[in-house]
Structures are given as C-alpha cells and as structure tokens.
Amino acid sequence: MKFSIPTSKPWVFGASVSSKTTSAKLGLAALATLTVVCGVGLGYLFLTAQSTQAERLESDSFVIQFGNFNTGGGLRTSSSYNLTDTTGQTAAGAFTGLTQILGSGFQYIYTIDTFNFSISKLNIDLGSLAIGAHSTDSLVLTINTKGAGGYTVYAYELHPLRLADGLTTIADTTCDAGDCLFSIAKLWTNQSIPGFGFNAAGNSVSSDFISSSYFRPFADQSLSQAMQPVMQASDIATQEQATITYKAGILATQAAGEYQTGVVFVAVPGY
Amino acid sequence: MINRSFTTQIFCQSHRHWDYDFRIMSLLLSLSLTLGFFSLAPLAPVVAQFQLPSLTNQNQTDTTSRAELDLSLSPPVTYLSLKPGETKSLQLTLKNSGTRSLRVQLELAEFTSDGKTGRPVLKLQSTFPYLKAHEVGWSWGQSRLLKSGETAVIDFDLKLPETIILTEKHFTILARASQISDVNLTNLSSNQQLGGSSQVAGLIGSNLIVAIAADDTNLSKVKLTDWSIPKLVDSLRGISVTGLVKNFGAHSGPILGQATLTNSSGQLLKAWLFYPDMVLPESTREIRVIDVTSDPTADPQTWLNRPNPLLTNQLKYQPSWLFGTYTLKVRLYHLDYTEAQPVSAQTFYLTALPFSLMIGLLILPMSYWLILKTRELTTRVIKAKLPTTS
C-alpha cells in the first residue's frame, strides 16, 4: 500500500511526504533541526548574558553624561511640599527645589495638603441575635489624601462582644472551617457557626476579602493583638471607600442580654 | 478471494482518503496549536496582571449623606530638623466636618517603615516626652469637645534637651474621635432580648519625622540596592523592571534619580523620573517613577508639579516587538552633591530574543509528529481488529 500527498504541496517545511516512515523521519529531522537552531540561539543568549555587567559608580566627582535626557534642570519638589523657616512661618518662594531644601538640611518641611477620613456612622446595631441566623450591619469608610504617599486604615476591637458583666461573651469568629484569623479572612457563610467578625468591600481593601462571604475577626486589643490593615493604597486617594460589614451569630446556649464592643478605625497617611 | 480483495480495496481506498484528510487535519491542528501559542503568548503578562473584579460591594451604603465622623487633619506629614537643646514649633489643624460633635483626644505613636512603601507601620504609644501641646486641653490623652463644623488649630512645642542622642524619630500624632455620650451599659444589660451592638471610634493621624542632628546637614545616603532586571527578555513580552533603594544614612532622604532605556544604536526609547519619595534611615523603599518620555528635556519640576502625577513602581517598555540588546541606565543623586554628580549609577544590559516564537516553532513539528504517530498506531489497531477471511 502506498499513499502520498501531492508533491506540489510542500506541507512540511517544503518537503513532500511519500510514506508513513518518510513522514515520521522528516518530522523528526525537522524537529532535530529546530532543536539545534534553538539550542544555538539559546547558547548565544547565555553567552551574551554572561557579558552583562552592572556598572556601580559611587564617586563624589562623577560627571554624568546622560544623552539627551536633561539633568541640568535638577530634581525639584512636588507642589505638595512646603518649606517654612524655623519659627514655623511659611517662607517666601515656598516651592523651592527639594535638593535646595534638603541639601542644607531640612529645618521644617511639611506637606500642604489635607488628609481626610470619614466613618458613615458611629453605632453599629446588629439587632436581635437569633440562633441559626447571622445578623449584620455596615458602615462606610472614606479616605481622601492628595499626598502621593498613600494611606493605611487599621482596625481593632476593644474586646469581643460581651455583656456588661464583662465575662459573658460572643467569641470572635473562626469562620466555616475554623481557619480565619484576625489577619486572614476566610469563608463564613454557615449560619449555624456562631461568632463575631467583619467583611470589607470596596476600594483598596485588603486582598484576603475575596468576596462578601469572606470574614475575619477584629484584632482584639484585650488580647494585645496588633491592629490590622483593612484598607490601604500607596498613591493619591480620592474618595476611596470601603464598606465594613459586621456580622454576628450565636449558640443556642447564649445568655440573653445586649452584647457590646467598641471598634476603632485608625487612618494614617503615608510619608 | 473476491471477498478479501473487495475488503482490501475498500479499506485501501477509504484509508487513502482518510490518510489524506488526516494529514491535512494534523497540519491544521499543528498550525492552530502554534498560532494559538503565538496569540496567547503576548497576553501572558496581561493575564498575569488581570485580577478578578471584586464580588463584593453589595452592601454599598448611600454615601451621599454626610458622615457622622468626618475629620480632616493637616499637614499629613511634617519633617523637622533640630539640634540638641533647640526648640521648634509645630502646628496641626483638625477639622470636624461630620454631623456629630466629637470627643477628641490626642495620642502620640511611633512608626516604622514597611520596607517597600511609604505607608507607616504604627506602634501605638510613644514615651517621647519632648513634644507637648501649648494648650493644656490638648495634652496627650486629654479629651475635649470638637463640635460639628469646628476647626481646631493645635500648636506644639518640640523642646529637645542638650543631652539627647543624635538620631531620627518617627511619630504619628493621632486624634482619637468618638461620640460624646457612651451608651449606658447598665441599662442595656437588663435587656432580656439577645442583641449585639458596637460603638465605633476613628483615629486620624499626621506623621512627624524629627531629625536630631548636630547641624543642618542632611545625613541621608540613599543608594540603589535591589533591582529585578531580567537579563533576557522575550521579544513579545516587553521589559518590566522594579527597583528598591536603601537609605544607609542617619536621616530620611528623598529618592532623587532618573533612568533611561536605549536600544543598541543609542536611541532613547524611554525616560523615567524618580518620584522624590522619602526613605527612612536604615530602611528600604520601592522606587516610583513618572514616565517622562514624551518630553525628557523638560525641567523635572514641571513633571512633579502636575496635579496627579501618574506614578508606577515599574519601569515598563512594552512595544509590539523587541529584539537585540537594550541598555538601562539608572542614576541616583545625593542631596549634598550638585545635580551633575550622581551618588550611584548602574548600567544594565538586557537582551531581547523571540523565545516564544522559538518555542512555537518547536511546537509545530512536534505536534505534527505526535499526531502522525497517533495516526500510525490507530491504523495498526484498526488493521489488527479487521476480520481475516481465507
């Protein structure tokens, strides 16, 4: 039996295939050739890579030659910096170059913008807590900073939800699989799992809040746990918002009464 | 015999057609694999950077109404330099634009660097005793009322003793704000219903960096330390570089520098200006740049003074095709030097070659060969299964 592909059609790199064996051989030959070509190419590359070198020059007298990129203008401060004299009064010609300001030592520099932080409401009401059902309430955090250093908003609780006796508590959530921590949010959708925690959604919230079903407990100040970032950015923030949703669930054995805590949000600008 | 001959003939004819079609199909499949590879390869970096949109935000509250707590504090950052024994003033302005009057108290915290960004890592509470508010009412930990719409101007004195150690201190002055009246817990505890609630407090901060030095000389020493620069880059993927600097000095100092990317013929392809972010002593910070390629000869101040400079932490050059050797020159300047004297300079050579193309060229014959082999095996199996007639 003999079968062929018309030789006028150079299917494989210009070679015609006349039999199974020939085709396999040609395929292998082509493969080998390519491998060799690629090998040579890669070899050249690595040889070239060996010649790569970093030039580190640390000299007070080094003179820069920088093509057509202007270095003569020097680097100046951004308009968000200001300079004042030693008594704290704004100096004339405030937008002096940063090099000039700092070159002679910085006496008093401050950013001239304003850092703004708002919390939509100051009372969270989780309502009546029922067995086998989670209760929620939410607030909105808003940040405005014109400074390019960004910001961080941390959060912590004074203690877990507890009665006025200070002893009876609703424990902080450990989420569905018992694996969430005050620094890592995990899935918490099972209504029969009790606890107290929160979700963050919106601009620049921590990446562990994958969806609205991901929760973590607040860092507990009474246990000396370090407050944790819930929202942060490294650049200018204009009206950046995060919705913080509190959630609580109880056990069947939970004592009656109004459980309370205090949650603190700390907004700090970047430098 | 007739039967056998007929069967063989049919098999051979059908096999011949099948074989021809199969070869075409094999080639088409190989080509589509290769084309698929090429079409997807350039997308790899895009896919890598792609993030799923947030599934949250379902509870987005109406934010058009005024917030109960709405505080503004200025300046957000202050840099001060003092000699031992010297006294300087500092002023903060705190405004309550929220709907509620607030109980406000000031706290002093210290912060450190996170080693990458300018976001301070707070350590609550500081025992630094030399910074005090003029007014007793604004003393640390002392509560006072800030009515809705009220603005408070708070003056501080920073008075250093003669014996203080020369160093740099990093503080955040925090204004803790909460509601005027606390909920009466005694009354609530008698509630026989099971309920939960939480009060919310907000703290807003202003950073204060204090250099304690013998004179006004800035002792920062910002140097290039770590660069993620690939020596080899794929022609279809472009160049992407990030850099870290470290301040080996005793004072905070800005990152002052520039970078350029040129091709083998010396043509300028990209120019970046480093944003003058401050680096704390003995800490690192990632470089952020402004792409100034469109006007590299312009005074850097014109770029920095733009209202919302587009900052990125990556030096990126992503044309449709790269090939050959590229040179990346990075230069950093020291404050004490004149502008033409860089404190450190580094030159990196990058080689761009079509790796994805080469891999694609390997995939084409390999997949074709594999398909042929599969076909050969299938034919053998079919042959073996055919009934033999005598």
XYZ file of C-alpha atoms in Angstrom:
661
model
C 0.000 0.000 0.000
C 1.366 3.381 -0.936
C -0.198 6.689 -0.291
C 1.109 10.140 -0.817
C 0.357 13.773 -0.508
C 0.835 15.634 -3.782
C 4.430 16.824 -4.005
C 3.284 20.165 -5.297
C 2.099 20.899 -1.789
C 5.075 21.322 0.498
C 3.242 20.624 3.714
C 6.139 20.265 5.989
C 8.826 22.874 5.512
C 8.959 22.326 1.745
C 9.417 18.571 1.915
C 6.911 16.202 0.438
C 5.849 13.154 2.339
C 5.624 9.908 0.471
C 5.145 7.337 3.184
C 4.475 6.923 6.870
C 8.097 6.131 7.564
C 9.327 9.023 5.474
C 6.923 11.406 7.142
C 7.999 10.345 10.579
C 11.643 10.654 9.583
C 11.082 14.064 8.079
C 9.166 15.160 11.163
C 11.995 14.016 13.347
C 14.558 15.638 11.073
C 12.684 18.925 11.185
C 12.394 18.664 14.922
C 16.072 17.930 15.290
C 16.994 20.849 13.030
C 14.820 23.204 15.017
C 16.188 21.937 18.273
C 19.696 22.573 17.022
C 18.736 26.069 15.839
C 17.063 26.853 19.134
C 19.962 25.370 21.051
C 22.405 27.555 19.187
C 20.149 30.546 19.797
C 19.896 29.833 23.490
C 23.604 29.200 23.716
C 24.264 32.575 22.138
C 21.843 34.136 24.539
C 23.506 32.728 27.594
C 26.915 33.679 26.273
C 25.591 37.184 25.788
C 24.078 37.097 29.250
C 27.472 36.316 30.707
C 28.743 39.557 29.295
C 26.027 41.529 31.086
C 27.580 43.670 33.775
C 26.379 46.240 36.203
C 28.365 49.426 36.462
C 28.290 50.782 40.004
C 29.855 54.171 40.339
C 29.986 55.848 43.690
C 32.068 58.908 43.359
C 31.611 62.432 44.553
C 33.141 63.756 41.373
C 31.401 61.589 38.822
C 30.153 63.692 35.932
C 27.021 62.427 34.327
C 26.626 62.138 30.590
C 23.015 61.357 30.062
C 22.273 61.563 26.372
C 19.504 63.949 25.569
C 17.840 63.478 28.918
C 18.028 66.714 30.750
C 19.739 66.506 34.077
C 20.617 70.148 34.205
C 17.186 71.107 35.411
C 17.684 69.092 38.538
C 15.029 67.445 40.565
C 12.560 69.626 42.301
C 9.984 69.033 44.909
C 6.388 68.403 44.051
C 3.847 71.073 44.741
C 2.655 69.124 47.720
C 5.706 70.097 49.746
C 6.258 73.348 51.508
C 9.117 74.917 53.344
C 8.899 77.086 56.378
C 11.530 78.757 58.457
C 12.477 77.722 61.928
C 9.667 79.645 63.571
C 7.099 77.780 61.549
C 6.086 80.589 59.222
C 5.736 79.902 55.516
C 8.766 81.157 53.673
C 8.596 83.241 50.549
C 9.024 81.162 47.421
C 7.744 78.102 49.146
C 8.183 75.720 46.240
C 11.919 75.693 46.365
C 13.668 72.676 44.914
C 13.809 69.732 47.219
C 17.524 69.493 46.583
C 17.986 73.013 47.834
C 15.682 72.487 50.783
C 17.206 69.275 51.947
C 20.730 69.808 50.710
C 21.297 72.231 53.519
C 19.412 70.053 55.939
C 15.690 70.130 56.362
C 14.579 72.513 59.042
C 10.872 72.366 58.585
C 9.078 70.821 55.665
C 5.506 69.787 55.571
C 3.053 68.584 53.026
C 0.497 71.274 52.267
C -2.453 69.032 51.522
C -5.081 67.701 53.906
C -5.761 64.164 54.981
C -9.440 63.364 55.339
C -11.122 60.364 56.946
C -14.804 59.726 57.492
C -16.962 57.000 59.003
C -20.585 56.992 57.904
C -21.957 56.052 61.312
C -20.698 55.554 64.821
C -23.197 52.997 66.101
C -23.468 49.507 64.710
C -26.712 47.775 65.586
C -26.778 44.060 64.947
C -30.348 43.901 66.217
C -31.769 40.836 67.898
C -29.494 37.869 67.590
C -31.228 34.611 66.722
C -29.946 31.060 66.843
C -29.027 29.711 63.425
C -29.098 33.097 61.682
C -26.412 35.723 61.302
C -27.156 39.385 61.943
C -25.341 42.129 60.041
C -24.903 45.873 59.895
C -22.455 48.008 57.971
C -20.729 51.344 57.754
C -18.675 53.090 55.084
C -15.120 54.362 55.475
C -13.983 57.127 53.125
C -10.448 58.396 52.572
C -9.146 61.433 50.726
C -5.453 62.175 50.531
C -3.737 64.362 47.996
C -0.344 63.156 49.094
C 1.256 60.574 46.838
C 2.392 58.580 49.871
C -0.986 56.883 50.154
C -2.604 55.783 53.385
C -3.491 52.833 55.626
C -6.651 52.249 57.627
C -6.227 49.813 60.504
C -8.981 48.291 62.640
C -9.212 46.676 66.041
C -11.828 45.883 68.676
C -11.560 46.732 72.335
C -12.732 43.210 73.251
C -15.129 40.564 71.865
C -18.878 41.225 72.011
C -19.744 40.866 75.678
C -22.342 41.617 78.309
C -21.874 44.369 80.849
C -20.671 41.776 83.359
C -17.507 41.616 81.282
C -17.464 37.832 81.410
C -20.139 36.503 79.083
C -19.006 36.884 75.512
C -19.817 36.004 71.937
C -16.486 34.681 70.766
C -14.802 36.125 67.703
C -15.499 34.104 64.596
C -13.181 31.408 63.331
C -15.244 31.101 60.104
C -16.678 27.989 58.435
C -13.530 25.878 58.531
C -12.165 27.335 61.745
C -9.251 28.814 59.823
C -9.747 32.575 59.734
C -7.565 34.777 61.881
C -7.587 38.457 62.733
C -5.136 38.891 59.868
C -6.678 36.495 57.312
C -10.270 36.461 56.115
C -11.908 33.163 55.195
C -15.289 31.940 54.076
C -18.036 32.325 56.679
C -21.467 31.501 55.311
C -22.638 28.690 57.583
C -25.374 30.316 59.667
C -25.034 27.716 62.393
C -21.446 28.743 63.113
C -21.501 31.479 65.753
C -19.075 34.324 66.289
C -18.372 37.957 65.565
C -16.432 39.237 62.590
C -16.405 41.616 59.657
C -16.056 41.838 55.893
C -14.531 44.707 53.925
C -15.511 45.569 50.374
C -14.606 48.401 48.083
C -11.564 50.422 47.047
C -8.199 49.150 48.160
C -9.459 46.755 50.843
C -7.110 44.012 51.969
C -6.805 41.290 49.361
C -7.940 38.497 51.693
C -11.505 39.814 51.436
C -12.050 37.881 48.231
C -15.817 38.284 48.295
C -18.625 39.438 50.560
C -18.631 35.950 52.118
C -15.109 36.326 53.484
C -14.827 37.445 57.086
C -12.243 37.781 59.790
C -12.430 38.734 63.448
C -11.168 42.136 64.507
C -7.786 42.192 66.197
C -8.561 42.061 69.906
C -6.857 44.779 71.909
C -7.684 42.994 75.183
C -5.501 40.127 73.953
C -2.783 42.542 72.778
C -3.331 41.582 69.171
C -1.825 44.089 66.735
C -4.368 46.130 64.791
C -4.647 45.043 61.187
C -4.913 46.977 57.922
C -8.336 46.790 56.299
C -7.783 49.325 53.557
C -4.601 50.741 52.070
C -3.116 52.372 48.996
C 0.271 53.736 48.031
C -0.850 56.646 45.919
C -3.180 59.626 45.887
C -6.636 58.608 47.102
C -9.722 60.476 46.031
C -12.931 59.470 47.738
C -11.775 55.890 48.251
C -14.420 53.913 50.074
C -14.776 50.619 51.861
C -17.942 49.100 53.251
C -17.315 47.315 56.531
C -19.994 44.734 57.267
C -20.183 43.447 60.820
C -21.689 40.009 61.363
C -22.627 38.077 64.491
C -24.173 34.694 65.223
C -24.923 32.897 68.481
C -25.089 29.459 70.011
C -28.292 28.001 71.476
C -26.753 28.306 74.931
C -26.001 32.022 74.610
C -27.154 34.035 77.640
C -29.686 36.773 76.983
C -28.695 40.424 77.073
C -27.140 43.153 74.958
C -23.649 42.252 73.841
C -21.382 45.174 73.107
C -17.926 46.115 71.992
C -16.107 49.064 70.527
C -14.322 49.026 67.196
C -11.633 51.529 66.340
C -10.530 52.520 62.835
C -7.155 54.222 62.551
C -6.375 56.184 59.381
C -2.755 57.134 58.788
C -1.318 58.960 55.780
C 1.833 57.815 54.008
C 5.073 59.782 54.306
C -10.803 -14.238 -2.649
C -13.287 -11.886 -4.139
C -14.468 -11.005 -0.751
C -10.951 -10.487 0.568
C -9.891 -8.441 -2.439
C -13.003 -6.355 -2.169
C -12.456 -5.732 1.508
C -8.821 -4.786 0.980
C -9.762 -2.489 -1.862
C -12.403 -0.759 0.185
C -10.046 -0.482 3.115
C -7.241 0.879 0.961
C -9.459 3.385 -0.762
C -11.080 4.562 2.398
C -7.759 4.545 4.151
C -6.174 6.589 1.405
C -8.870 9.255 1.734
C -8.743 9.075 5.487
C -4.978 9.299 5.437
C -5.005 12.361 3.198
C -7.679 14.068 5.292
C -5.882 13.099 8.410
C -2.667 14.696 7.248
C -4.464 17.918 6.437
C -6.170 17.791 9.784
C -2.863 17.128 11.509
C -1.263 20.092 9.877
C -4.223 22.302 10.638
C -4.159 21.165 14.224
C -0.432 21.803 14.496
C -0.842 25.203 12.922
C -3.682 26.088 15.247
C -1.607 24.968 18.221
C 1.249 27.165 17.063
C -0.996 30.098 16.217
C -2.785 29.628 19.496
C 0.512 29.758 21.291
C 1.555 32.929 19.488
C -1.747 34.616 20.039
C -1.720 33.760 23.733
C 1.950 34.397 24.475
C 1.768 38.174 24.316
C -1.288 38.005 26.533
C 0.578 36.215 29.302
C 1.705 39.337 31.137
C -1.729 40.832 30.724
C -3.360 37.703 32.087
C -0.884 37.646 34.956
C -1.823 41.156 35.918
C -5.519 40.601 35.467
C -7.467 40.459 38.657
C -10.983 39.342 39.088
C -13.284 42.207 39.854
C -14.394 42.377 43.415
C -17.507 40.376 44.010
C -18.292 42.470 46.991
C -19.707 45.937 47.276
C -23.163 44.509 47.574
C -23.698 46.359 50.795
C -22.639 49.723 49.405
C -24.384 52.234 51.586
C -25.605 55.553 50.344
C -22.641 57.836 50.863
C -24.221 60.990 49.581
C -25.412 61.789 53.085
C -22.891 63.308 55.463
C -20.877 61.002 57.633
C -21.222 61.081 61.388
C -17.455 61.219 61.761
C -15.626 63.277 59.160
C -12.216 64.550 60.181
C -9.541 66.417 58.267
C -6.027 66.844 59.551
C -3.260 68.924 58.063
C -0.437 68.745 57.380
C -0.386 64.968 56.857
C 3.418 64.860 57.037
C 5.982 67.161 58.675
C 9.775 66.922 58.541
C 11.653 68.765 61.259
C 15.334 69.081 61.963
C 16.576 70.133 65.380
C 19.834 70.406 67.213
C 20.120 69.193 70.806
C 18.876 71.909 73.117
C 16.813 73.533 70.379
C 13.059 74.238 70.455
C 10.746 74.385 67.453
C 7.044 74.881 66.971
C 4.649 72.700 65.078
C 1.055 73.355 64.162
C -1.757 70.953 63.257
C -5.222 71.851 62.014
C -8.058 69.479 62.838
C -11.498 69.972 61.349
C -14.714 68.157 62.217
C -16.958 68.161 59.134
C -19.170 65.338 60.383
C -22.729 65.569 61.621
C -21.800 64.776 65.209
C -19.898 66.685 67.812
C -17.000 64.525 68.905
C -14.920 63.876 71.944
C -11.318 64.185 70.736
C -8.062 63.290 72.407
C -4.543 63.353 71.058
C -2.164 60.410 71.227
C 1.432 60.043 70.169
C 2.550 56.874 68.404
C 5.777 55.828 66.774
C 6.059 54.223 63.384
C 8.497 52.244 61.304
C 8.860 51.593 57.603
C 7.312 48.594 55.872
C 10.434 48.451 53.702
C 8.550 48.884 50.469
C 6.072 51.751 50.519
C 5.649 54.962 52.442
C 2.813 53.559 54.489
C 3.848 53.721 58.146
C 3.645 50.657 60.334
C 2.207 52.030 63.541
C 3.296 51.101 67.004
C 0.781 52.665 69.312
C 2.026 54.686 72.238
C 5.231 56.612 72.473
C 7.126 57.643 75.555
C 8.861 60.554 73.820
C 8.489 63.358 76.395
C 9.722 66.391 74.436
C 6.722 67.115 72.223
C 3.927 68.949 74.015
C 0.846 70.917 73.036
C 0.714 74.591 74.036
C -2.780 74.278 75.429
C -3.297 72.028 78.412
C -6.626 70.953 76.923
C -4.748 69.308 74.046
C -2.315 67.409 76.260
C -1.805 63.772 75.359
C -4.779 61.678 76.438
C -6.843 64.686 77.473
C -10.372 64.674 75.994
C -12.015 67.781 74.679
C -15.055 68.609 72.610
C -14.852 69.319 68.906
C -18.253 70.463 67.693
C -19.653 69.624 64.301
C -18.196 72.106 61.816
C -15.494 73.284 64.250
C -11.837 73.665 63.331
C -9.126 73.434 65.958
C -5.613 74.787 65.464
C -3.254 72.900 67.732
C 0.208 74.256 68.468
C 3.007 72.079 69.731
C 6.460 72.752 71.063
C 9.266 70.339 70.426
C 11.920 71.106 73.022
C 14.977 68.900 72.984
C 17.407 68.604 75.865
C 21.102 69.234 75.296
C 21.915 65.645 76.106
C 19.643 63.974 73.602
C 21.194 61.358 71.326
C 21.630 62.333 67.673
C 19.126 60.233 65.782
C 15.886 60.456 63.845
C 12.457 59.890 65.361
C 9.299 58.928 63.508
C 5.964 59.761 65.076
C 2.320 59.793 64.170
C 0.193 62.274 66.066
C -3.249 60.687 66.322
C -6.553 62.388 67.019
C -8.921 59.850 68.534
C -12.546 60.806 68.000
C -15.631 59.153 69.420
C -19.201 60.011 70.286
C -19.945 62.428 73.071
C -22.128 60.110 75.143
C -21.496 56.459 75.741
C -24.348 54.010 75.703
C -25.475 53.230 79.233
C -24.307 49.672 79.623
C -26.136 49.131 82.915
C -29.494 49.776 81.324
C -28.732 47.639 78.337
C -27.588 44.699 80.409
C -31.066 44.369 81.892
C -32.435 43.729 78.414
C -33.821 40.216 78.265
C -33.503 40.123 74.477
C -30.334 38.834 72.868
C -28.807 41.723 70.991
C -25.490 42.967 69.683
C -24.092 46.399 69.038
C -20.802 48.169 68.643
C -19.676 51.694 69.079
C -17.219 52.992 66.555
C -14.315 55.337 67.078
C -11.998 56.817 64.485
C -8.412 57.924 64.690
C -6.767 60.153 62.127
C -3.025 60.645 62.005
C -0.375 63.112 60.978
C 3.213 61.917 60.567
C 6.094 63.770 62.121
C 9.695 62.967 61.215
C 12.211 64.604 63.529
C 15.898 64.614 62.706
C 18.062 65.330 65.704
C 21.394 66.463 64.302
C 24.420 68.458 65.310
C 23.919 70.832 62.382
C 21.578 71.375 59.456
C 23.352 68.947 57.165
C 21.135 66.190 55.905
C 22.857 62.880 56.501
C 20.742 60.711 54.237
C 22.503 58.279 51.919
C 20.039 56.721 49.516
C 21.533 54.046 47.296
C 20.317 51.549 44.755
C 20.227 48.130 46.340
C 17.977 45.688 44.587
C 16.769 45.571 41.017
C 14.575 42.956 39.426
C 16.077 43.204 35.983
C 15.923 40.211 33.675
C 18.998 39.723 31.545
C 16.923 38.017 28.907
C 13.515 39.168 27.797
C 11.054 37.782 25.334
C 10.528 39.816 22.184
C 6.779 39.668 22.590
C 6.547 40.424 26.281
C 8.375 43.692 26.784
C 10.583 44.965 29.568
C 9.396 45.453 33.135
C 11.752 46.430 35.940
C 11.266 47.271 39.609
C 13.843 48.722 41.948
C 14.498 49.134 45.627
C 16.666 51.736 47.302
C 18.077 51.792 50.796
C 18.937 54.738 52.955
C 22.254 53.977 54.650
C 22.347 57.404 56.243
C 21.196 58.768 59.567
C 18.409 60.991 58.219
C 15.435 60.493 55.962
C 16.172 61.450 52.401
C 14.327 61.567 49.105
C 14.876 59.294 46.143
C 16.337 61.627 43.555
C 17.111 59.992 40.269
C 16.394 59.143 36.697
C 16.500 56.167 34.374
C 16.706 55.779 30.640
C 16.316 52.898 28.245
C 18.165 52.959 24.947
C 18.490 50.469 22.115
C 21.732 49.176 20.611
C 22.047 52.206 18.359
C 21.783 54.548 21.334
C 18.306 55.798 20.538
C 16.362 56.868 23.627
C 13.290 54.682 23.992
C 12.085 55.557 27.460
C 12.920 58.063 30.159
C 11.692 57.986 33.717
C 11.937 60.440 36.557
C 12.030 59.026 40.084
C 9.378 60.415 42.362
C 11.114 62.019 45.367
C 9.622 59.684 47.968
C 11.325 59.862 51.334
C 13.249 56.866 52.638
C 13.675 56.489 56.383
C 17.166 55.789 57.743
C 18.232 52.142 57.575
C 15.144 51.203 55.614
C 14.271 50.424 52.021
C 11.643 51.750 49.665
C 10.460 50.785 46.216
C 11.184 53.308 43.508
C 8.204 55.003 41.877
C 8.583 56.683 38.550
C 6.912 59.122 36.222
C 7.231 58.342 32.520
C 8.783 61.473 31.010
C 9.493 60.025 27.560
C 7.164 62.472 25.845
C 9.308 65.389 26.963
C 12.529 64.169 28.518
C 14.250 67.530 28.228
C 11.647 69.334 30.296
C 12.529 70.577 33.743
C 11.712 67.712 36.137
C 9.801 70.135 38.309
C 7.195 70.589 35.605
C 6.547 66.865 35.765
C 6.476 66.726 39.549
C 4.228 69.747 39.858
C 1.463 68.214 37.802
C -1.633 67.774 39.969
C -1.990 63.995 39.786
C 1.267 62.552 38.503
C 0.811 59.071 37.089
C 3.085 57.074 39.340
C 4.059 53.486 38.841
C 6.551 51.227 40.552
C 7.540 49.576 37.282
C 9.864 50.836 34.588
C 7.946 49.453 31.659
C 8.663 49.328 27.954
C 6.236 47.192 26.001
C 6.366 47.703 22.251
C 4.898 45.079 19.938
C 8.357 43.693 19.181
C 11.737 43.767 20.917
C 14.988 42.448 19.523
C 18.643 42.865 20.370
C 20.443 44.492 23.242
C 18.915 47.265 25.329
C 20.649 49.428 27.883
C 19.012 50.609 31.070
C 20.873 53.365 32.892
C 19.805 54.230 36.413
C 21.215 57.161 38.307
C 20.631 58.359 41.837
C 21.710 61.686 43.258
C 22.713 62.720 46.703
C 21.402 65.868 48.285
C 24.795 67.282 49.104
C 26.028 66.964 45.563
C 25.346 69.179 42.655
C 22.871 67.908 40.138
C 25.542 66.625 37.765
C 27.085 64.380 40.365
C 25.241 61.163 40.933
C 25.971 59.231 44.088
C 25.450 55.971 42.321
C 24.869 54.850 38.791
C 24.208 51.467 37.348
C 24.020 50.237 33.790
C 22.155 47.099 32.891
C 22.148 45.270 29.581
C 19.062 43.381 28.533
C 18.865 41.042 25.585
C 15.563 40.540 23.829
C 15.040 37.425 21.736
C 11.904 35.747 20.416
C 11.712 32.900 22.914
C 8.004 32.423 22.479
C 8.477 32.295 18.711
C 11.182 29.650 19.063
C 9.035 27.586 21.379
C 6.173 27.960 18.948
C 8.353 26.706 16.104
C 9.175 23.701 18.218
C 5.524 23.032 18.956
C 4.568 22.933 15.255
C 6.723 19.982 14.117
C 6.412 18.231 17.465
C 2.647 18.281 17.428
C 2.616 17.241 13.766
C 4.938 14.348 14.502
C 2.884 13.302 17.525
C -0.340 13.354 15.553
C 1.249 11.242 12.802
C 2.455 8.776 15.382
C -1.005 8.564 16.880
C -2.468 8.009 13.481
C 0.041 5.272 12.762
C -0.828 3.500 15.963
C -4.570 3.877 15.291
C -4.128 2.391 11.818
C -2.302 -0.581 13.280
C -5.059 -1.145 15.789
C -7.748 -0.929 13.111
C -5.827 -3.334 10.919
C -5.385 -5.756 13.739
C -9.075 -5.702 14.517
C -10.200 -6.315 10.927
C -11.595 -9.867 10.413
C -9.293 -12.053 8.361
C -11.037 -14.098 5.673
C -9.482 -17.068 3.993
